[in-house]
Short mmCIF file of C-alpha atoms and ligand atoms in Angstrom, two decimals:
data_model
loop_
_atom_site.label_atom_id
_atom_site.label_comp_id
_atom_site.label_asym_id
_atom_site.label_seq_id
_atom_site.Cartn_x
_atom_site.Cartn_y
_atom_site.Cartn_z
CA UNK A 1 11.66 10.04 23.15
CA UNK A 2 15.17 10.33 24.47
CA UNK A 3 16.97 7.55 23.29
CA UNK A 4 20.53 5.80 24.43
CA UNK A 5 21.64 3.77 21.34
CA UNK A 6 24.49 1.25 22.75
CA UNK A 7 26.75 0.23 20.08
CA UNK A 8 25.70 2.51 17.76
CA UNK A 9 28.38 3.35 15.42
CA UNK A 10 27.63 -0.32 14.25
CA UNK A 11 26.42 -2.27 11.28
CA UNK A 12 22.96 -2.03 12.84
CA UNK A 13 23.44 0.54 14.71
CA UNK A 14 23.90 3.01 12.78
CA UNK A 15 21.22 2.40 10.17
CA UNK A 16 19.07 2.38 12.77
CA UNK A 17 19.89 5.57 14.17
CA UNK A 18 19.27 7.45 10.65
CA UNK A 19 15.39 5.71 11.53
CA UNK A 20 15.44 7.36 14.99
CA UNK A 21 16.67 10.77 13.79
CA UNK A 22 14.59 10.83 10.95
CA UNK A 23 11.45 10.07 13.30
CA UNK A 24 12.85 13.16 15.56
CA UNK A 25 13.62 11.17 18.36
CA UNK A 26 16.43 12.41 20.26
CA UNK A 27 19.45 10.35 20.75
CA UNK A 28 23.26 9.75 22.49
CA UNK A 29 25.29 6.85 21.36
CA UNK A 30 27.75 4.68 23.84
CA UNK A 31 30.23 2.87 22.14
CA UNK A 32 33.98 2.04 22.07
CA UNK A 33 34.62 1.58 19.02
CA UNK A 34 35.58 -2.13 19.32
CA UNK A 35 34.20 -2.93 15.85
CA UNK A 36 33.43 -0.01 14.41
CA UNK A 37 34.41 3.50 13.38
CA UNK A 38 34.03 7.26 14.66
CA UNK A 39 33.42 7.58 10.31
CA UNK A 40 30.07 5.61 10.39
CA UNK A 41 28.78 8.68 13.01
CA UNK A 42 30.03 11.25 11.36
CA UNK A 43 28.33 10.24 7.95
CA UNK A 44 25.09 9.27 9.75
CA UNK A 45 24.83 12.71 11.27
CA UNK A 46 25.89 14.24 7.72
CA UNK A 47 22.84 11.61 6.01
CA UNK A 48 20.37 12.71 8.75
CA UNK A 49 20.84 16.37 8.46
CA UNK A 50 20.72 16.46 12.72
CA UNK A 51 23.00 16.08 15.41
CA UNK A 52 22.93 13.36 18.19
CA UNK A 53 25.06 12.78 21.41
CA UNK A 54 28.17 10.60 21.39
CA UNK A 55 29.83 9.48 24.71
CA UNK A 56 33.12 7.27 23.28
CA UNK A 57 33.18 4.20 26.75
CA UNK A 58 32.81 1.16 27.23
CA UNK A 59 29.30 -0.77 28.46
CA UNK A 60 31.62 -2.61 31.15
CA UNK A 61 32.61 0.39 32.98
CA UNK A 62 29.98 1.37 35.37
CA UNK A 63 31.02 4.63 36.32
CA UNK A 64 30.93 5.63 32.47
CA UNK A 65 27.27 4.58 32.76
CA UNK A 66 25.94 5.67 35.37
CA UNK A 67 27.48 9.54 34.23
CA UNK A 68 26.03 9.04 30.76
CA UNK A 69 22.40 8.17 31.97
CA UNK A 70 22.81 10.59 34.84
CA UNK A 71 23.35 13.91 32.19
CA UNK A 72 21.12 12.17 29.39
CA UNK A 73 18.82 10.64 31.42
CA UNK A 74 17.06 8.10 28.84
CA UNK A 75 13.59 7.21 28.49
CA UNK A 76 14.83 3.93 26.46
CA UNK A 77 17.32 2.37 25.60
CA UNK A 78 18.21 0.47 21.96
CA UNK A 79 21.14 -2.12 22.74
CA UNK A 80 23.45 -3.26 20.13
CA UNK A 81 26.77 -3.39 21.97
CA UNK A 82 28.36 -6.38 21.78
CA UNK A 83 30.72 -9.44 20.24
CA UNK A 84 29.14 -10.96 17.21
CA UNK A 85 31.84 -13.68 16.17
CA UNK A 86 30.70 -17.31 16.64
CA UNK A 87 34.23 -18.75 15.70
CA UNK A 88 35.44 -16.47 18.47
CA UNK A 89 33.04 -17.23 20.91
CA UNK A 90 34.25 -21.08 20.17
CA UNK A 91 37.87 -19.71 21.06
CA UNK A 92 37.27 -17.45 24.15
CA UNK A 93 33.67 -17.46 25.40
CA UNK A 94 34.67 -16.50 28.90
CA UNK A 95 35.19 -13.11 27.11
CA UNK A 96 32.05 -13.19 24.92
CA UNK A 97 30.19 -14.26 28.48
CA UNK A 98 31.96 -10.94 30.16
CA UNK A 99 31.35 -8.53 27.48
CA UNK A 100 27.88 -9.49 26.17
CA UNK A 101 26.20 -11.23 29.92
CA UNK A 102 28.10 -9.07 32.26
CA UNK A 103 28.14 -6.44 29.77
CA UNK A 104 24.39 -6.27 29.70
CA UNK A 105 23.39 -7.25 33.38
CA UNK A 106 25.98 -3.76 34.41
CA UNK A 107 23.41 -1.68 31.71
CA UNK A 108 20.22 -3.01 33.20
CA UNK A 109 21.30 -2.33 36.79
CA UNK A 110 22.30 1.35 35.65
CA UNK A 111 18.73 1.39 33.72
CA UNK A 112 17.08 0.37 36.77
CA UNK A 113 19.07 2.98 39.10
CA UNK A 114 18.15 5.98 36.31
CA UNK A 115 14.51 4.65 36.77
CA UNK A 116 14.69 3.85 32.57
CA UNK A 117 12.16 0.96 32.07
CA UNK A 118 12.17 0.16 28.56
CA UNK A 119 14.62 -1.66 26.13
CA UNK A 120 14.75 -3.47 22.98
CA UNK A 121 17.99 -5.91 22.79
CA UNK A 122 19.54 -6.91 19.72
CA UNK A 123 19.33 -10.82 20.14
CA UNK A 124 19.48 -13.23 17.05
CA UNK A 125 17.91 -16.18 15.24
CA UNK A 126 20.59 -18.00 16.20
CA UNK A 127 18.85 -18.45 19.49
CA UNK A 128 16.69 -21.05 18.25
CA UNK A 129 19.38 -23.33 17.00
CA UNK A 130 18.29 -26.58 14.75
CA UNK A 131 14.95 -26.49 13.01
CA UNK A 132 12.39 -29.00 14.79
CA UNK A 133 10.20 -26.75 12.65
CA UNK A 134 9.70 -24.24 9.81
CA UNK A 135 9.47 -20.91 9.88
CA UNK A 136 10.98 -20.58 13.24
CA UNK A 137 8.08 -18.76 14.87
CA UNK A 138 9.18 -17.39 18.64
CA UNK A 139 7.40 -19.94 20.51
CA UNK A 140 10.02 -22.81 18.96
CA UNK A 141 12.30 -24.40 21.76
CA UNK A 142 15.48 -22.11 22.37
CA UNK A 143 18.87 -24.02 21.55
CA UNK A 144 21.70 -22.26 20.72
CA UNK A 145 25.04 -24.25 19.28
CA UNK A 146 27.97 -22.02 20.25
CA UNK A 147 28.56 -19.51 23.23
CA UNK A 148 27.83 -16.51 20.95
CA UNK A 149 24.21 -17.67 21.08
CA UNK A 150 24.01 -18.52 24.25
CA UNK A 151 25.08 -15.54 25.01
CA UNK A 152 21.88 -13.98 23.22
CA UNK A 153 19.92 -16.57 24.89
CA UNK A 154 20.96 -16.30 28.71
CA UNK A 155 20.37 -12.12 27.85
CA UNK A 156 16.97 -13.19 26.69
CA UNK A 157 16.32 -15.11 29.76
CA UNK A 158 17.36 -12.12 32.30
CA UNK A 159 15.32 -9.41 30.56
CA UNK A 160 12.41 -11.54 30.86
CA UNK A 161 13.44 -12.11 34.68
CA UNK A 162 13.80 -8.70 34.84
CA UNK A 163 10.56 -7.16 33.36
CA UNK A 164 8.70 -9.57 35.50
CA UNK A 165 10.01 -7.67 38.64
CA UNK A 166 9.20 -4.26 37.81
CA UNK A 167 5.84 -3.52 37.20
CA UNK A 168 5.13 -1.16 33.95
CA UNK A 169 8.61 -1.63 32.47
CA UNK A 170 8.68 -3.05 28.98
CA UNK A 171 11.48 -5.24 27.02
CA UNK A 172 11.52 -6.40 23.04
CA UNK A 173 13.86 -9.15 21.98
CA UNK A 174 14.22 -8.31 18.00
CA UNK A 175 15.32 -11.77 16.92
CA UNK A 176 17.09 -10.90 13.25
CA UNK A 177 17.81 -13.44 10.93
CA UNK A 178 20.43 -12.63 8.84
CA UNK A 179 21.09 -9.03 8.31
CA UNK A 180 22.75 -7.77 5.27
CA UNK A 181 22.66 -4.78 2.33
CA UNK A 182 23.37 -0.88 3.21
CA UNK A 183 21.73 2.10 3.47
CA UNK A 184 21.02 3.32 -0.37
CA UNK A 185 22.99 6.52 -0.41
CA UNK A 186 26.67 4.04 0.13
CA UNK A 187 27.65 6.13 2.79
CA UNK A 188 27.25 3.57 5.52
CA UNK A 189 27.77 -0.30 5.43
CA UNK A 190 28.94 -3.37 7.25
CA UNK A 191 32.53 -3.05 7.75
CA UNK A 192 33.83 -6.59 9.18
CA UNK A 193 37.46 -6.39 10.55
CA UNK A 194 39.63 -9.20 8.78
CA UNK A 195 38.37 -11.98 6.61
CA UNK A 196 34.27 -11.59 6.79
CA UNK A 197 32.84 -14.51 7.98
CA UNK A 198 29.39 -13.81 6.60
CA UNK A 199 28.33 -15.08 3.25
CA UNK A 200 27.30 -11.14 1.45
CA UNK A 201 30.04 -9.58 2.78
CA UNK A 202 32.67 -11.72 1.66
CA UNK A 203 30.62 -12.01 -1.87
CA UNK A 204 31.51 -7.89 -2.09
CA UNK A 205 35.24 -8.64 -1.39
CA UNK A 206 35.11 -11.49 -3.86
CA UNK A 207 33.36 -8.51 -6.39
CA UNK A 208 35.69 -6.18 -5.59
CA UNK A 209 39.01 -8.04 -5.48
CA UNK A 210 40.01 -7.84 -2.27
CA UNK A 211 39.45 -11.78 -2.26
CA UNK A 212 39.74 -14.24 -5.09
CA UNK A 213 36.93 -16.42 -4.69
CA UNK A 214 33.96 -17.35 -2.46
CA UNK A 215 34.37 -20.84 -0.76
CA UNK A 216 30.40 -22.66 -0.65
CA UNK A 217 30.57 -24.40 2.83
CA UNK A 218 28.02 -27.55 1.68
CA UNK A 219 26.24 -28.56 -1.49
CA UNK A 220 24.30 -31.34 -0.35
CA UNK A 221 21.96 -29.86 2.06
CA UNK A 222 18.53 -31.05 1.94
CA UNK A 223 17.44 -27.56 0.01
CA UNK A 224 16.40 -26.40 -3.41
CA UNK A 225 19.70 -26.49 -4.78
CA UNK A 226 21.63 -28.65 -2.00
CA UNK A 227 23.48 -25.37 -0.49
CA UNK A 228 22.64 -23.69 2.50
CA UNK A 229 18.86 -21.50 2.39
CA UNK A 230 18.98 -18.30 4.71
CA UNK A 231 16.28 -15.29 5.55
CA UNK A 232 18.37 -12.30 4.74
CA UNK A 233 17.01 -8.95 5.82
CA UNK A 234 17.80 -5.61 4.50
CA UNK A 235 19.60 -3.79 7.69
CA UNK A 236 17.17 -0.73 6.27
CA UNK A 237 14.57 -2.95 7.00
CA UNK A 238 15.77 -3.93 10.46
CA UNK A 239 16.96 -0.33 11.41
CA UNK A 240 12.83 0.28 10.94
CA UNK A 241 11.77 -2.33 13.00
CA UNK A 242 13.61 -1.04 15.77
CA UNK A 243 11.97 2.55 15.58
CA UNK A 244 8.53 0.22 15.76
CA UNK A 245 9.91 -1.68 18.33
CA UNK A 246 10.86 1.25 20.83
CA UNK A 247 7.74 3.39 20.06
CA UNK A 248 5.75 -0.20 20.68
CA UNK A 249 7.91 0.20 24.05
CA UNK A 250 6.27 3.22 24.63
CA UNK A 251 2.94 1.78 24.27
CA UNK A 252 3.20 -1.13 26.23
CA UNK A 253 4.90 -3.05 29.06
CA UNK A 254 5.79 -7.03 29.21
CA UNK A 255 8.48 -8.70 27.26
CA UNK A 256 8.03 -9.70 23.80
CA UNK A 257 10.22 -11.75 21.13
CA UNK A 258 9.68 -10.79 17.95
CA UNK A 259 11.12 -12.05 14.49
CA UNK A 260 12.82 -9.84 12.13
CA UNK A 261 13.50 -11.56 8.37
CA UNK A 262 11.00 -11.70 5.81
CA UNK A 263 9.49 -14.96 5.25
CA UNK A 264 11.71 -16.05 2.55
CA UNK A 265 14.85 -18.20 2.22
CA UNK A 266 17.56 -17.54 -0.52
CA UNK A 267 20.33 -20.72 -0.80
CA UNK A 268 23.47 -19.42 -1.21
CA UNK A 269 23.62 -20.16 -5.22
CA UNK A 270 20.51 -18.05 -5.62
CA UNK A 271 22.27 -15.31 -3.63
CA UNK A 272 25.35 -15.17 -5.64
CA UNK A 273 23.48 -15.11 -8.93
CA UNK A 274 21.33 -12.17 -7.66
CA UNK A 275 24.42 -10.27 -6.30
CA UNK A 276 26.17 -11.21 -9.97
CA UNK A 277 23.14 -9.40 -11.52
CA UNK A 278 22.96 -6.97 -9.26
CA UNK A 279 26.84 -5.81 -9.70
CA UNK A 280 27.44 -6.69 -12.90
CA UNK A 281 30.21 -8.61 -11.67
CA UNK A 282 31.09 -12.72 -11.75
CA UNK A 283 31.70 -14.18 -8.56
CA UNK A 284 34.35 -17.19 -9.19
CA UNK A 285 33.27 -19.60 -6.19
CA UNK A 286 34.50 -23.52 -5.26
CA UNK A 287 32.19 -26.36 -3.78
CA UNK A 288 33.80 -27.39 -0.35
CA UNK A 289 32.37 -29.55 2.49
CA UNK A 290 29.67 -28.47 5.52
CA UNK A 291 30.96 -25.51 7.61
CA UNK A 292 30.74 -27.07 11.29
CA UNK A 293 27.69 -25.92 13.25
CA UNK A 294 25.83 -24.80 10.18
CA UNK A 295 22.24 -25.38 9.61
CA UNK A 296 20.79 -26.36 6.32
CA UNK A 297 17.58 -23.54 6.53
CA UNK A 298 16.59 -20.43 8.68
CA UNK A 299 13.57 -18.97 7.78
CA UNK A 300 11.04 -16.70 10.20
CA UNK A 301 7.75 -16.55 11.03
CA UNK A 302 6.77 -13.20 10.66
CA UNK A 303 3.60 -13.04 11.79
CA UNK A 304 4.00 -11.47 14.60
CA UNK A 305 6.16 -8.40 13.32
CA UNK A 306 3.18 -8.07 11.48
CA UNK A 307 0.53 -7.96 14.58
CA UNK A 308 2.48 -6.51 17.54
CA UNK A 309 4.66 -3.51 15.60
CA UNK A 310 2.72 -3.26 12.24
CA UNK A 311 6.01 -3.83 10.74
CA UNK A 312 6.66 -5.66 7.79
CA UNK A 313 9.92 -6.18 5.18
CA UNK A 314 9.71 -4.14 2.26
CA UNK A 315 13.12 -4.47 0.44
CA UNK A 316 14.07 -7.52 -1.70
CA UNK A 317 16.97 -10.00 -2.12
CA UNK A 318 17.98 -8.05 -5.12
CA UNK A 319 17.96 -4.36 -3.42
CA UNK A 320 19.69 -6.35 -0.86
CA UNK A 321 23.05 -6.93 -2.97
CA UNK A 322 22.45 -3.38 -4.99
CA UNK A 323 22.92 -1.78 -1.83
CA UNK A 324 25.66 -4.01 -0.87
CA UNK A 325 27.18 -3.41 -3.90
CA UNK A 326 26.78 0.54 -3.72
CA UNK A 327 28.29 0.34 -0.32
CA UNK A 328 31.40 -1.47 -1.07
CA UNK A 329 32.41 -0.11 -4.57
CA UNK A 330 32.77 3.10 -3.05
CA UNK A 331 34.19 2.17 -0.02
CA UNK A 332 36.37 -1.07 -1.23
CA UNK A 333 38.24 -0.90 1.97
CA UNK A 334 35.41 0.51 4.64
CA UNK A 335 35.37 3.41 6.11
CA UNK A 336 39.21 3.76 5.99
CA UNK A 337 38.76 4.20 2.26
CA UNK A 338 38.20 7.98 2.94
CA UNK A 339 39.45 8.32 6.59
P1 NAD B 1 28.76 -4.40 15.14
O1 NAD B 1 29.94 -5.09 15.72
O2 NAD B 1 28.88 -3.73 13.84
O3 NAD B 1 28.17 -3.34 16.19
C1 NAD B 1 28.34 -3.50 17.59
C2 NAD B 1 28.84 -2.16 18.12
O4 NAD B 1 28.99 -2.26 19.54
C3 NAD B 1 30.21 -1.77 17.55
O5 NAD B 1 30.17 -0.41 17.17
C4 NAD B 1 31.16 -1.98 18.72
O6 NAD B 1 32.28 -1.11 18.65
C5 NAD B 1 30.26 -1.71 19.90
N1 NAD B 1 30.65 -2.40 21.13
C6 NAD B 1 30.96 -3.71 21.29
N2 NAD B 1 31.22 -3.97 22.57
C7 NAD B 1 31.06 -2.81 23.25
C8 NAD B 1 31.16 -2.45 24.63
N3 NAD B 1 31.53 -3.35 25.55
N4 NAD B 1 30.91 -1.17 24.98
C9 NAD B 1 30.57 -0.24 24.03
N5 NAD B 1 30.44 -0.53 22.73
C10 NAD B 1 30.68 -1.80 22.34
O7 NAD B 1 27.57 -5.49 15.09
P2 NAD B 1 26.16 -5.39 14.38
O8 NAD B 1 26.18 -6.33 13.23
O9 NAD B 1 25.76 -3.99 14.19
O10 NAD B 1 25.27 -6.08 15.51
C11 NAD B 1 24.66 -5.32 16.52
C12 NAD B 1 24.04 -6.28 17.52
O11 NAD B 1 23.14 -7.14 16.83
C13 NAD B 1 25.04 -7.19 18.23
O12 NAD B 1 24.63 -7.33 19.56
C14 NAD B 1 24.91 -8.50 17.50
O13 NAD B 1 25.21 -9.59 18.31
C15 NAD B 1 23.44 -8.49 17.12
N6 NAD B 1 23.14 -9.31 15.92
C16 NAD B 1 23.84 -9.10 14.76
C17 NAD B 1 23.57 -9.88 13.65
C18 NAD B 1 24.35 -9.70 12.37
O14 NAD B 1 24.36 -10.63 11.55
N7 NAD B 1 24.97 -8.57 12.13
C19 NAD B 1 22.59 -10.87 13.71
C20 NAD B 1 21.88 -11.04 14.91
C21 NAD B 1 22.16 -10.25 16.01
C1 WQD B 2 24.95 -17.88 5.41
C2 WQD B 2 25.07 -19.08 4.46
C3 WQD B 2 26.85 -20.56 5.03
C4 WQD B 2 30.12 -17.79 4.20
C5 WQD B 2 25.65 -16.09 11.18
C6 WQD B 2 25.68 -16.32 12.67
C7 WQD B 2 24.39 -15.87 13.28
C8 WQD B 2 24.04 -14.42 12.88
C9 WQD B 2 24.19 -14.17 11.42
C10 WQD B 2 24.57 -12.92 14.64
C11 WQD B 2 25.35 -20.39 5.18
C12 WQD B 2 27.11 -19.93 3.69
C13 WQD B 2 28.87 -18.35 4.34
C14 WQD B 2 30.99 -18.29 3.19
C15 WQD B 2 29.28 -19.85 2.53
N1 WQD B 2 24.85 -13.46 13.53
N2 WQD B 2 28.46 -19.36 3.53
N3 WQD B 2 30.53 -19.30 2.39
O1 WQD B 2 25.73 -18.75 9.47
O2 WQD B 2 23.36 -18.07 8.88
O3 WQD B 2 24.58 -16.82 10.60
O4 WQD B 2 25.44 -14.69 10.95
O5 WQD B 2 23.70 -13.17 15.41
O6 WQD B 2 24.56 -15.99 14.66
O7 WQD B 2 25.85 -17.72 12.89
O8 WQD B 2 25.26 -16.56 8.24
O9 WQD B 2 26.34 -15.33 6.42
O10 WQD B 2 27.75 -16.87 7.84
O11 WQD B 2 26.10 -17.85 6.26
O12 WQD B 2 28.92 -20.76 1.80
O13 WQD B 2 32.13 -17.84 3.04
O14 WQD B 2 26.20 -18.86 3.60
O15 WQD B 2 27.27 -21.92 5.04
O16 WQD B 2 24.66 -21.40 4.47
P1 WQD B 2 24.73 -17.68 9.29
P2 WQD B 2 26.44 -16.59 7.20
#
């Protein structure tokens, strides 16, 4: 298939597209390189052993688009571009309603124009905001707590809009949970820009001394051990459900919402201790109170991963932090260790 990745050079993005290239799919990547770097491409297409299309632009700018799809012309598209940062979204979410609604609706029109009728959209668990239920499975009510998931969730609601007009064409809506780990060989990783806001990847800084200690936001959640329980997911994991999600694409038309984690919960205690045995190193950490907005669990339903893509998690919480380990001891500083 000929496949436009948007924000590819991205955590996700480009684990996923060592998926697509191993499964010989042909591929171009947009991106601008808002959060990410020209490095992460470079290694993937060294990992992958094949080349792949980059076009360096912005999903915003229309006439960018509508060049790209008319030279490529795309049978599918995988779309990751986007703003990720809740505590941002809190601080500007006119911008994270331009870039990630606006964004998107400018892709779909172009999709539509190109006559390209299938997608699968990065969207998030975060969707579902608090649990009336657990495991989330994708029929619980949609509630999102911050722009950022809104965001995710008004997307959501216009692809589904959208697939209902146009007979034949065919959406997924991979829901992750909470991404996390590297691809084994340490070449690529999650690279956050400042401070990481996300529990694993500031437990790697802690480990490798960029930051002194890891702050526990709540130890008196209703959970095992009173901190906060999550469904991490290996991105290796989550870069293979998208190659089942865009050959599923293929197969069939309709919109579907579909799950990515694995069933299980970690707390945030049991993830330190398994990154501590994974690296070998101590993580010095300090009780605090409740990060606002926080939830005490997240844990899918997987069930229908399982049914609709035949996809399943293989990977563990402890390959999880090996990998996360690997990544970051040889790349303390990202990809401008080596740049
Ligand atoms: P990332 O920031 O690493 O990747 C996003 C990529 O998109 C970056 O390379 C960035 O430069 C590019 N980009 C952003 N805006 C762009 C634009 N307007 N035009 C072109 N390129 C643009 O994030 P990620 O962790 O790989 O996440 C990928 C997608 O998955 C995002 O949409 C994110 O919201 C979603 N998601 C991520 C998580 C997570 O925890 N990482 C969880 C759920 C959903
Ligand atoms: C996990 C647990 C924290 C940092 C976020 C977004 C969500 C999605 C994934 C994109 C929680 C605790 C964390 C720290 C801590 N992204 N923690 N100290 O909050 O589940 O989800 O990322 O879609 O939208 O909200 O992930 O990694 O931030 O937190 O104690 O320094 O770790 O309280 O219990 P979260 P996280």
């Amino acid at each position: 298939m000929k496949i436009l990745v948007t924000g590819g050079a991205g955590y996700i993005g480009s684990h996923t597209l060592l998926q697509l290239l191993g499964a010989r799919h042909e591929v171009l990547v947009i991106d601008n390189y808002s959060n990410s770097s020209p490095e992460a491409l470079v290694r993937v297409k060294k990992l992958a052993g094949s080349g792949f299309k980059i076009c360096e632009g912005d999903i915003l700018d229309t006439c960018f688009l509508n060049t790209v799809f008319t030279e490529f012309q795309p049978e599918a598209v995988i779309h990751f571009a986007g703003l990720k940062s809740v505590g941002d979204s809190n601080r500007d979410p006119l911008e994270y309603y331009t870039r990630n609604v606006s964004g998107s609706i400018g892709l779909f029109r172009c999709m539509q124009q190109h006559n390209c009728s299938r997608i699968v959209f990065s969207s998030s668990a975060t969707v579902y905001g608090e649990a009336n239920y657990l495991p989330y499975d994708e029929a619980h009510s949609l509630s999102p707590t911050n722009p950022y998931g809104r965001t995710k969730f008004f997307i959501e609601e216009v692809i589904r809009d959208w697939v209902r007009s146009w007979d034949g064409s065919s959406a997924v809506l991979l829901r992750y949970f909470n991404p996390v780990g590297a691809d084994s060989s340490g070449l690529i990783g999650e690279d956050p820009t400042g401070t990481p806001s996300n529990l694993l990847p500031f437990v790697s800084q802690v480990a490798v001394g960029r930051l002194d200690k890891l702050i526990v936001f709540g130890d008196d959640y209703n959970t095992r051990d009173g901190s906060g329980e999550r469904d991490y997911i290996h991105v290796e994991d989550l870069a293979r459900a998208h190659l089942a999600a865009i050959e599923y694409s293929w197969e069939n038309s309709g919109c579907e919402a579909i799950n990515v984690g694995t069933g299980r919960g970690a707390t945030v205690f049991e993830t330190i201790e398994a990154f501590e045995r994974a690296s070998g190193c101590k993580i010095p950490f300090q009780c605090a109170p409740r990060r606002a907005g926080d939830i005490a669990s997240s844990i899918a339903s997987v069930r229908k991963a399982e049914q609709l893509l035949g996809w399943k998690a293989k990977l563990n919480l402890e390959q999880m932090c090996q990998t996360a380990w690997n990544w970051q001891k040889n790349n303390p500083y990202g990809y401008v260790s080596t740049v």
